[in-house]
XYZ file of C-alpha atoms in Angstrom:
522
model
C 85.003 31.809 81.501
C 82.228 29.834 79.686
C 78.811 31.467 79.811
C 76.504 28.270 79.713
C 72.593 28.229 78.816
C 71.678 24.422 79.065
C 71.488 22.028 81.849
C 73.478 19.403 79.328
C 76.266 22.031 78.856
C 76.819 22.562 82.194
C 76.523 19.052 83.132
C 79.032 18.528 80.445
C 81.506 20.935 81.848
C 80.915 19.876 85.482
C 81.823 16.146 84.414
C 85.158 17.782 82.426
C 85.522 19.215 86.002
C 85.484 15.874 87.833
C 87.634 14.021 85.919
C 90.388 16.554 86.947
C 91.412 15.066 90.077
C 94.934 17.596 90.239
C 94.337 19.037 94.109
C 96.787 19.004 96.176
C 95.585 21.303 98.923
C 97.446 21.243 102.039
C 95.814 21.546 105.502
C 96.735 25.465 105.525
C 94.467 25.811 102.125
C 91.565 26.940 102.797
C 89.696 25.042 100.201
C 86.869 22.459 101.447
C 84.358 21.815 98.637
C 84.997 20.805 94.790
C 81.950 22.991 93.295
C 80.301 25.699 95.202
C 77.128 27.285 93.506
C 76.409 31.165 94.175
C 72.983 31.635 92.934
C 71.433 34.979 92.051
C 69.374 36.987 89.733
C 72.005 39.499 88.538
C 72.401 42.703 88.698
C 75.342 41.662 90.573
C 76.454 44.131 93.478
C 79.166 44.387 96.989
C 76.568 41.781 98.242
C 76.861 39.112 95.782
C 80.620 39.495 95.275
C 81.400 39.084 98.819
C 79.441 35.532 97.913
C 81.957 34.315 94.973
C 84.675 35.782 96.897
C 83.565 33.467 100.037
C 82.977 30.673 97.281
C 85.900 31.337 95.539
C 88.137 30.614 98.648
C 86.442 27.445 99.360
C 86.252 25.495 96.659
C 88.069 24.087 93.456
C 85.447 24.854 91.321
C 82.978 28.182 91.182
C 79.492 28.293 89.323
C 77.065 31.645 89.677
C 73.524 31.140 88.374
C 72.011 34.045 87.047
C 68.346 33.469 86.724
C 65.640 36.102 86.936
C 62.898 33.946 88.465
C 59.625 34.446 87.290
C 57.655 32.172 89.831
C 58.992 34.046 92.568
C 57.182 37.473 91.439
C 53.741 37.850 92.177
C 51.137 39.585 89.832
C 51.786 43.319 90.670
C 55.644 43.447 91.336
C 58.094 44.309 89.286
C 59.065 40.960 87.283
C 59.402 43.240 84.045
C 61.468 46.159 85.592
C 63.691 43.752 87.639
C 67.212 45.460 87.228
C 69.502 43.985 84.646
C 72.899 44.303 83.934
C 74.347 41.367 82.110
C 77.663 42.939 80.655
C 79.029 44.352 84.116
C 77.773 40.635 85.566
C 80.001 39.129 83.582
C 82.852 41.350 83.868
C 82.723 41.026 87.760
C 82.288 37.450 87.188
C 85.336 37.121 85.559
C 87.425 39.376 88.139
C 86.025 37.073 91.010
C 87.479 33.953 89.078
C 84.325 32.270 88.586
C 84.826 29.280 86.350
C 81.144 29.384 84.415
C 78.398 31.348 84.379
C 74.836 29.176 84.258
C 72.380 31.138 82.624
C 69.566 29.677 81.384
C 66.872 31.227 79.616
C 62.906 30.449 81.482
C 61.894 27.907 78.808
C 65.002 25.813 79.866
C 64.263 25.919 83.393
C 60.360 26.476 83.031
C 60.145 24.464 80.271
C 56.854 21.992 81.483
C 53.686 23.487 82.534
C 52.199 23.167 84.770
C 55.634 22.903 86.994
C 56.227 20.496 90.018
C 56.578 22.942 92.761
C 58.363 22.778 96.000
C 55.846 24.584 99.004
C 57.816 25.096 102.415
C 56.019 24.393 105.548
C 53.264 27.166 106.313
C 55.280 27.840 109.702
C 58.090 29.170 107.679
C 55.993 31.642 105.674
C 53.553 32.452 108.126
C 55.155 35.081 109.311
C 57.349 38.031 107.425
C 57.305 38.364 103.858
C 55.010 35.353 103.264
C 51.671 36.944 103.710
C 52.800 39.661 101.436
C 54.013 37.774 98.965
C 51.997 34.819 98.506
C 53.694 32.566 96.359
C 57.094 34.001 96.643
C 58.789 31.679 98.405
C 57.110 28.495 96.520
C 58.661 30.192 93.757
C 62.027 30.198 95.095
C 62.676 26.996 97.089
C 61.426 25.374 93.554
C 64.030 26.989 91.633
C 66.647 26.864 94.298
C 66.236 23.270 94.532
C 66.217 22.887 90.608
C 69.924 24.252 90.861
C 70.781 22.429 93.567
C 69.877 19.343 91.146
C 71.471 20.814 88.117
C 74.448 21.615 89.896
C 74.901 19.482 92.393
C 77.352 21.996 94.062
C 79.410 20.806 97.598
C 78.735 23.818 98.872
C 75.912 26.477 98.004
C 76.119 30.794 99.194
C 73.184 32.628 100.651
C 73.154 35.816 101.797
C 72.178 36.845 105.121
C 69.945 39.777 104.310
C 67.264 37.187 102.561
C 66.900 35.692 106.486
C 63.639 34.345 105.805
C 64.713 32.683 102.241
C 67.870 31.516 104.021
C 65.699 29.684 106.698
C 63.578 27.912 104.222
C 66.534 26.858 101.713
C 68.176 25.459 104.790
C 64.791 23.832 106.144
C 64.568 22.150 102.477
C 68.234 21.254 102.202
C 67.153 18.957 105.547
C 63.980 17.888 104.879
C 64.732 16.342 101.225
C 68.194 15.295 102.258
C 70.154 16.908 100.372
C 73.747 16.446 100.093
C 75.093 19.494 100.008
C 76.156 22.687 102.977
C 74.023 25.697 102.419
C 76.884 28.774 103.836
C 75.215 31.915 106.008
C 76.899 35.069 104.404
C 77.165 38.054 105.914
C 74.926 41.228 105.302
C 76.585 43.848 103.361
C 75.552 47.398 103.934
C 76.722 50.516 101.863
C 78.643 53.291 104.245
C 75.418 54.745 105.134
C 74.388 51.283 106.673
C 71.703 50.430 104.007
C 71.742 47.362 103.421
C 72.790 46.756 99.412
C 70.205 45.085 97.102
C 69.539 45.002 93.518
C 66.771 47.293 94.330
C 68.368 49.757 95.539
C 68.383 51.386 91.623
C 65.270 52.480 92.127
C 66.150 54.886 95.174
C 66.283 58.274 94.102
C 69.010 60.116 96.072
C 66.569 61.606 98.995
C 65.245 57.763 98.901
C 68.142 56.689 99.633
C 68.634 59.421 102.705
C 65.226 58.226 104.080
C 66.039 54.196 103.248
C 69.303 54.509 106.242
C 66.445 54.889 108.947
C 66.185 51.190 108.423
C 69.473 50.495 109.646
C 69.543 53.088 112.600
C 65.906 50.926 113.457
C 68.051 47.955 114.120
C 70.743 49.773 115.499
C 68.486 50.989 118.390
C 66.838 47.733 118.923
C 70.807 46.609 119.237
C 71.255 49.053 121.959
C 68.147 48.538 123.825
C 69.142 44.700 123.765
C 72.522 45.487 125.001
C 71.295 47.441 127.641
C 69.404 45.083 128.944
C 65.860 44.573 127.542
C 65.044 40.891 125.820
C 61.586 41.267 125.477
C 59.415 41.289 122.213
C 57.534 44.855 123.210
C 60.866 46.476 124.212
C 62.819 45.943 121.138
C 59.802 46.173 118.684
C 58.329 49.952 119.947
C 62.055 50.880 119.753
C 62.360 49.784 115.766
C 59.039 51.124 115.227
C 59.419 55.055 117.458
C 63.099 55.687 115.536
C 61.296 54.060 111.679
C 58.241 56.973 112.966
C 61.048 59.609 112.175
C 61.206 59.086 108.504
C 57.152 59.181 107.443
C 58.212 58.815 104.105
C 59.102 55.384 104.651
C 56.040 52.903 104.669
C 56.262 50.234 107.195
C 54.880 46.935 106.077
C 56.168 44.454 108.738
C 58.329 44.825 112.002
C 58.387 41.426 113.737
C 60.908 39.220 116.431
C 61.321 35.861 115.168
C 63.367 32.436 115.719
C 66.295 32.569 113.287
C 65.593 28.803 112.337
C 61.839 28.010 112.826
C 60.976 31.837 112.066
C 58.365 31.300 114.804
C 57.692 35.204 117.116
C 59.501 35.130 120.175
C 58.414 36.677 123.283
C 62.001 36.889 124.757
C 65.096 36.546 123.909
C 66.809 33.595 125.578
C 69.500 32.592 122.468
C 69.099 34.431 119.653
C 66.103 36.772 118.050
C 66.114 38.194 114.496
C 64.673 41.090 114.215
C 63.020 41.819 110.785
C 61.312 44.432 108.810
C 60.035 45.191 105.604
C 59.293 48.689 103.913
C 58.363 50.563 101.117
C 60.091 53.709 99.882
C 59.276 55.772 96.675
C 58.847 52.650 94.600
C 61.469 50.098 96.109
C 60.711 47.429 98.530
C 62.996 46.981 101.280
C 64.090 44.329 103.617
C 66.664 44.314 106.550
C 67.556 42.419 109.726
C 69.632 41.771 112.198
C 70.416 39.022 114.623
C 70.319 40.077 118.752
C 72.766 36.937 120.050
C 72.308 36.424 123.846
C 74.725 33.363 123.686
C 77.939 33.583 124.918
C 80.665 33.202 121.914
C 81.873 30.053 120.829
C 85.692 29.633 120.249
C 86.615 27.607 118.010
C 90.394 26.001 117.535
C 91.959 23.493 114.993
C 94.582 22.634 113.074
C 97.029 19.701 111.944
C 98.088 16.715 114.647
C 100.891 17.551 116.831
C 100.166 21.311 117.236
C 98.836 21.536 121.126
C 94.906 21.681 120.215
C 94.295 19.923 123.052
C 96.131 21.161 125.793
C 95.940 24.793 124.493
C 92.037 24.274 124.263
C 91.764 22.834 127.557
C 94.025 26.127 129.154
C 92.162 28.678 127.387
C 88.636 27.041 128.665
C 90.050 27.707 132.262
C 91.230 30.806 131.691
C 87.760 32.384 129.406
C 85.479 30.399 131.501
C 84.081 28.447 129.125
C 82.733 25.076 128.834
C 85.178 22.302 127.125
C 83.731 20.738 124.508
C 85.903 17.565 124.244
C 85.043 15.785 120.625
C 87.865 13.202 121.335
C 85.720 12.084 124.428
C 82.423 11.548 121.998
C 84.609 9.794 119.793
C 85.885 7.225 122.419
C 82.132 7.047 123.284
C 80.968 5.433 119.990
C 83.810 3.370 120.400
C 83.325 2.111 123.877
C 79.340 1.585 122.866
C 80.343 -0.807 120.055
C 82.286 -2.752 122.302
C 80.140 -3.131 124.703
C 77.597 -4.095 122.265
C 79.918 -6.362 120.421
C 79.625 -4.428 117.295
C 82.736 -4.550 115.283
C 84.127 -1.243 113.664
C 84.577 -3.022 110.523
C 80.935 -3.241 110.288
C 80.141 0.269 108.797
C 76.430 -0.212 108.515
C 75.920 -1.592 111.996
C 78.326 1.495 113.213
C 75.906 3.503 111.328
C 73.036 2.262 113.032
C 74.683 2.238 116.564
C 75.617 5.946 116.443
C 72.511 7.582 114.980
C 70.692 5.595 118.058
C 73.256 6.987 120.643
C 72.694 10.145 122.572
C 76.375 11.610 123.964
C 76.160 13.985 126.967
C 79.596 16.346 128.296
C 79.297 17.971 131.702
C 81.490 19.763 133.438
C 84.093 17.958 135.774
C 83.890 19.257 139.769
C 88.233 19.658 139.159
C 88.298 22.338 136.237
C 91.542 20.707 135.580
C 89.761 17.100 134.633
C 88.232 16.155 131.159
C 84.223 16.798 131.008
C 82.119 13.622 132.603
C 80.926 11.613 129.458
C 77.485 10.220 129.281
C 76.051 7.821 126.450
C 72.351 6.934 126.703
C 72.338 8.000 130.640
C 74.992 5.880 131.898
C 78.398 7.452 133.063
C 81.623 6.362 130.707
C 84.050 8.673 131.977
C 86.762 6.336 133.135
C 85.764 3.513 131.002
C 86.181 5.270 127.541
C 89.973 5.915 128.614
C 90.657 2.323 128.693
C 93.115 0.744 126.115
C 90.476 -1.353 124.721
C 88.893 1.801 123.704
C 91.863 3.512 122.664
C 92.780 0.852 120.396
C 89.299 1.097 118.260
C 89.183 4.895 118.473
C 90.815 5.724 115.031
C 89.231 2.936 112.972
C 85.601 4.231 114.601
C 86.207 8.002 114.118
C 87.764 7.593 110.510
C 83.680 6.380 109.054
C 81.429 9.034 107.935
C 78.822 8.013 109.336
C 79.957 8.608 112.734
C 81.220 12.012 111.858
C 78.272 12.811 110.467
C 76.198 11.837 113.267
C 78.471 13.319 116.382
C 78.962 16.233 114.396
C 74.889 16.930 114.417
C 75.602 16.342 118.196
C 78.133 18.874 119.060
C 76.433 21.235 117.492
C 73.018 20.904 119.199
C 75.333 20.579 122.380
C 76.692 24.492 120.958
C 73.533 25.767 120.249
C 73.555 27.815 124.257
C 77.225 28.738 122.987
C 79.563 29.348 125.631
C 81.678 27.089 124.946
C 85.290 25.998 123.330
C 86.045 22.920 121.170
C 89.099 21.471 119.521
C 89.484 19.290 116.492
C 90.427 19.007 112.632
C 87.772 20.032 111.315
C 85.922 21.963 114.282
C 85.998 25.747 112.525
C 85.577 24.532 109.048
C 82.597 21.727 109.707
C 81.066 21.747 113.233
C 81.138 25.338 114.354
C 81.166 27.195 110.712
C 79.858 30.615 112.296
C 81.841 30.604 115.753
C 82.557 33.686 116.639
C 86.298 33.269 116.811
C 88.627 30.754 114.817
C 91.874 29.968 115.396
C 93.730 27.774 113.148
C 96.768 26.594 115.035
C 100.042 24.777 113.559
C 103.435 24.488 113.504
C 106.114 23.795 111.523
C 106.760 19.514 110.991
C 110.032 20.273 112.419
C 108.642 21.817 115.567
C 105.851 18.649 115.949
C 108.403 15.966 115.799
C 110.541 18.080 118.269
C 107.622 17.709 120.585
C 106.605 14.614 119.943
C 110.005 13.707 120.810
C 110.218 15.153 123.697
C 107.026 14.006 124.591
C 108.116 10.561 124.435
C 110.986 11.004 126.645
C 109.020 12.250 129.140
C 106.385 9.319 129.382
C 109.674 6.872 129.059
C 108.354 5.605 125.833
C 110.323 4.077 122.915
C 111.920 6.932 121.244
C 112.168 7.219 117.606
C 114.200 9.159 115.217
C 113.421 12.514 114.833
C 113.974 11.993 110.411
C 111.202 8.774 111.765
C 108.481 11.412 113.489
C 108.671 14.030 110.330
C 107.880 11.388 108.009
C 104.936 9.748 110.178
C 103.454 13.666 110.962
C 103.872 14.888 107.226
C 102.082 11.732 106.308
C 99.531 12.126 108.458
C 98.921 16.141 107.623
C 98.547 14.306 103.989
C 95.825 11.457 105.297
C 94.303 14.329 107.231
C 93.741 17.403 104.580
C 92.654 14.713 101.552
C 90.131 13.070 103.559
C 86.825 12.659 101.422
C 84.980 13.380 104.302
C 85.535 17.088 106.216
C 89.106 16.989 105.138
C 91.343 19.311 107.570
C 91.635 22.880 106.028
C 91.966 26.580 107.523
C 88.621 27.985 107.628
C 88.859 31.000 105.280
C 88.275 33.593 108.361
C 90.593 31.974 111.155
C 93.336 33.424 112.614
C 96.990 31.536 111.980
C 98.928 30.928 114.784
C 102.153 29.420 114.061
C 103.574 28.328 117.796
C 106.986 27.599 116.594
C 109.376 29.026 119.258
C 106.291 29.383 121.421
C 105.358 28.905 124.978
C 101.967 26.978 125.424
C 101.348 30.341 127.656
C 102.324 32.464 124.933
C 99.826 30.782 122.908
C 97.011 30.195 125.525
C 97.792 34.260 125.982
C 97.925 35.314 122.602
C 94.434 33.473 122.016
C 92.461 34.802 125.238
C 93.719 38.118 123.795
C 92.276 37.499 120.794
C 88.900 36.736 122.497
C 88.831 39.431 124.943
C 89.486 42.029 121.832
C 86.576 40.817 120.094
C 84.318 40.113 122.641
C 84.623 42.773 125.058
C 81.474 42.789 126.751
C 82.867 39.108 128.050
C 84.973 38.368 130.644
C-alpha cells in the first residue's frame, strides 16, 4: 500500500489505475464506483473504518486522505494538539485494503497564499456550529473540494455525525456540478452510546461517564417524538431537562433543523435533525440524530427475469404503500419524444426534452391497476402502453441523460416516503438510504424456465430454453457493465434467491422482512 505525498504521485498512480480495465463484476457484486475517496484527518477510529469498509465494498479502487486541515481551525482551538497517530493509521489502512494513502504535507495543499477559498451559502452556517466557529466550514468545503479535484473519486464517504459538514459538502457537490456521489454513513457510537470522534482522547474516564448524557439527550427527544410530540419546544426542553442532569457538561447549542437546508423547523412534518454541541473537560462535542416521520421506503431490484415487477406490485398491496412504477416514467419520455417528433437517436435533443419534462404517478382507483401517469399535466396512462411506445422504450431509457434526469425525479417523488419502487438500479442509485433493500434474483436456469413458460401462456413464439439462457446471461452482462448506474447488489440488501419459490412465498418472505424492521408500521 503506497503512502503518497504529491498531487503528481497520486495522479500518477490513479492513471496506472485506469488503464487497468480487468472488472468483471457480476450483477450480485456489490461494487458500483472505480475510485471512492474516504477523507479524514487521522487519528483513524470505529468511525472512519466503518467508512473504508463501506468504500471498500463499493468500489475497485480505495484512496483515504489524511490531512490535518489547518484552515478549518480557528485561532483558539486545538490545531496543535489535534490527535495524531500515523503508525496505527496506516496499519488499519492496510487491514481495510485501502490501495493508497494520500497524505500530503500543508505546503502541498496550501502551497499559494493567499488561497482561493470555497464559502458555503450563509443559510448553511447560520445556524449550528457556524457561529461558533467562524471560518470552519470555509475551511473545509475548500479542502474537501481540493480532493475532490485531486482525486476525482466516483464515489466520496462522509460520516453522519459531521451532519452539518455533510449538508454543505453535498450542497457544494450540487452547486459546482460535480461529478461525483457524496455517500451518508452511519453514526458510530461506542457501547455507552457516545458517539466516537478523534476527540474523544481528551476525555478523562469520568469525562467520558458525563459525555453519554449526550446520547441519552437524543434518546429522549426519540421517545418524546415517538410518542407523539413533533413540535420544536417539545423535543428541544426534553434534550435540554435530561443534558441539565450532567452540569458538568457545558451546553453550547441545542437546535431542530432541516437535514438538507439546515434551516430550524417548527414541526416535524418529514424529517428533523436534532443537533447539539458541548463542551466537556477540554473536548468539544457534537452529536445528532435524525427524528424520520416518513413512512419507510422499500426498495427492490435485481437482474431481468426475476419477478421485480409483479413481486413489487403484490407487496405494495399488501404493505400499503404507494407503487412507484419507474418503467411507467420511462415510457413517458418515450411517448413525449414521439409526440414531439424527437428521435431517440438524437441524444442532445433527448437531453433537452427530459430535463424540461415534469412526470407525475398517482394512485389508480383499482389497487390492482398501474399508477395514472402524468407528463406536463396531461394524462398518458393508456397512451404510454401503446406499441409505438414500447418499441422506443429501451433505446430512450438506455441514455444517461434520461436516467439522470428521471432519477432526480423519483427521488423528489420519495422524498414523503411511503412508498415501494422496482428497478436495476433502484437500491444502489435512486433510493441509496431506503430503509429496506431487497436484491432479488434467480438462478439463469430458473429465468428462462419462466420466461418460457411465460411465453406459452401469452401464445407467443416459443424459443429454446439453451436460446433464453443465452439471451438472459447476455443481458445480466449488458446490464451489470453499464457505464452508467450499472446493476449491482447494494452492499446492505437482503438476497433473495426465488428459485423453487412461490411469487407468495416471496411477496411473504419480503412483507416479513418489512414488518420485522418496521414494527411501528402496519
Amino acid at each position: 500500500m503506497p503512502i503518497i505525498r504529491t498531487v503528481s504521485g497520486l495522479r500518477h498512480f490513479l492513471h496506472r489505475f485506469s488503464s487497468d480495465q480487468s472488472d468483471v463484476s457480476g450483477p450480485s457484486s456489490t461494487l458500483i464506483g472505480q475510485v471512492g475517496l474516504v477523507p479524514t484527518m487521522g487519528a483513524l477510529h470505529a468511525g472512519h473504518l466503518s467508512l473504508i469498509q463501506r468504500a471498500r465494498q463499493e468500489n475497485k479502487c480505495v484512496i483515504v486522505s489524511i490531512f490535518v486541515n489547518p484552515l478549518q481551525f480557528g485561532d483558539h482551538e486545538d490545531l496543535a494538539d489535534y490527535p495524531q497517530s500515523w503508525a496505527q493509521d496506516q496499519a488499519s489502512c492496510q487491514e481495510q485494503g485501502v490501495d493508497a494513502i494520500f497524505a500530503p504535507s500543508a505546503e502541498t495543499l496550501l502551497a499559494h497564499t493567499p488561497l482561493t477559498q470555497v464559502v458555503p451559502p450563509v443559510e448553511l452556517t447560520a445556524r449550528l456550529c457556524g457561529p461558533h466557529r467562524p471560518k470552519h466550514f470555509t475551511g473545509v468545503a475548500t479542502i474537501v473540494l481540493k480532493l475532490l479535484n485531486i482525486v476525482q473519486p466516483d464515489r466520496a464517504y462522509f460520516g453522519q455525525k459531521d451532519a452539518q459538514q455533510l449538508a454543505i459538502i453535498q450542497r457544494l457537490v450540487q452547486d459546482l456540478n460535480l461529478e461525483v456521489t457524496v455517500v451518508p454513513c452511519q453514526l458510530i457510537r461506542e457501547a455507552t452510546g457516545l458517539a466516537l470522534s478523534s476527540r474523544n482522547q481528551y476525555l478523562t474516564a469520568q469525562e467520558v461517564r458525563q459525555a453519554t448524557i449526550l446520547h441519552h439527550s437524543l434518546q429522549a427527544a426519540q421517545h418524546t417524538f415517538h410518542a407523539g410530540e413533533c413540535d420544536r419546544n417539545s423535543i428541544l426542553t426534553t434534550v435540554a431537562q435530561t443534558l441539565a442532569k450532567e452540569p458538568q457538561v457545558k451546553v453550547e447549542y441545542i437546535d431542530l433543523v432541516d437535514p438538507t437546508t439546515l434551516q430550524p423547523l417548527e414541526q416535524i412534518t418529514t424529517q428533523g435533525l436534532v443537533a447539539l454541541a458541548a463542551h466537556v473537560g477540554s473536548a468539544r462535542l457534537i452529536d445528532n440524530m435524525m427524528l424520520d416521520a416518513r413512512l419507510p421506503i422499500l426498495a427492490i431490484d435485481g437482474p431481468a427475469g426475476a419477478g421485480k415487477s409483479t413481486v413489487t406490485r403484490r407487496c405494495a398491496q399488501a404493505l400499503g404503500l404507494q407503487y412507484l412504477d419507474t418503467g411507467a416514467m420511462y415510457r413517458a419520455v418515450a411517448w413525449l419524444a414521439l409526440e414531439q417528433q424527437v428521435e431517440v437517436s438524437d441524444t442532445f435533443a433527448i437531453a433537452e426534452l427530459v430535463e424540461q419534462c415534469n412526470i407525475e404517478l398517482k394512485p389508480h382507483p383499482d389497487p390492482q391497476q398501474p399508477p395514472q401517469v402524468w407528463v406536463n399535466q396531461q394524462e398518458v396512462t393508456q397512451a404510454i402502453r401503446t406499441s409505438e411506445v414500447t418499441a422506443q422504450v429501451s433505446a430512450v431509457a438506455a441514455q444517461p441523460p434520461v436516467r439522470e434526469a428521471l432519477v432526480k425525479q423519483q427521488q423528489r417523488l420519495g422524498r414523503q416516503g411511503g412508498i415501494i419502487a422496482e428497478g436495476r438500479d433502484i437500491c444502489t442509485h435512486v433510493f441509496p438510504d431506503a430503509g429496506l433493500k431487497i436484491f432479488l434474483t434467480a438462478s439463469i436456469q430458473e429465468r428462462a424456465r419462466r420466461r418460457q413458460q411465460d411465453l406459452q401462456d401469452q401464445n407467443l413464439p416459443a424459443q429454446s430454453k439453451s436460446e433464453l439462457e443465452g439471451l438472459i446471461a447476455n443481458r445480466d452482462q449488458q446490464d451489470s457493465q453499464r457505464e452508467f448506474a450499472p446493476l449491482r447488489k447494494a452492499y446492505d440488501a437482503v438476497e433473495i434467491n426465488t428459485d423453487g419459490m412461490t411469487i407468495e412465498q416471496v411477496i411473504d418472505q419480503i412483507t416479513t422482512l418489512y414488518r420485522q424492521r418496521f414494527p411501528a408500521h402496519p
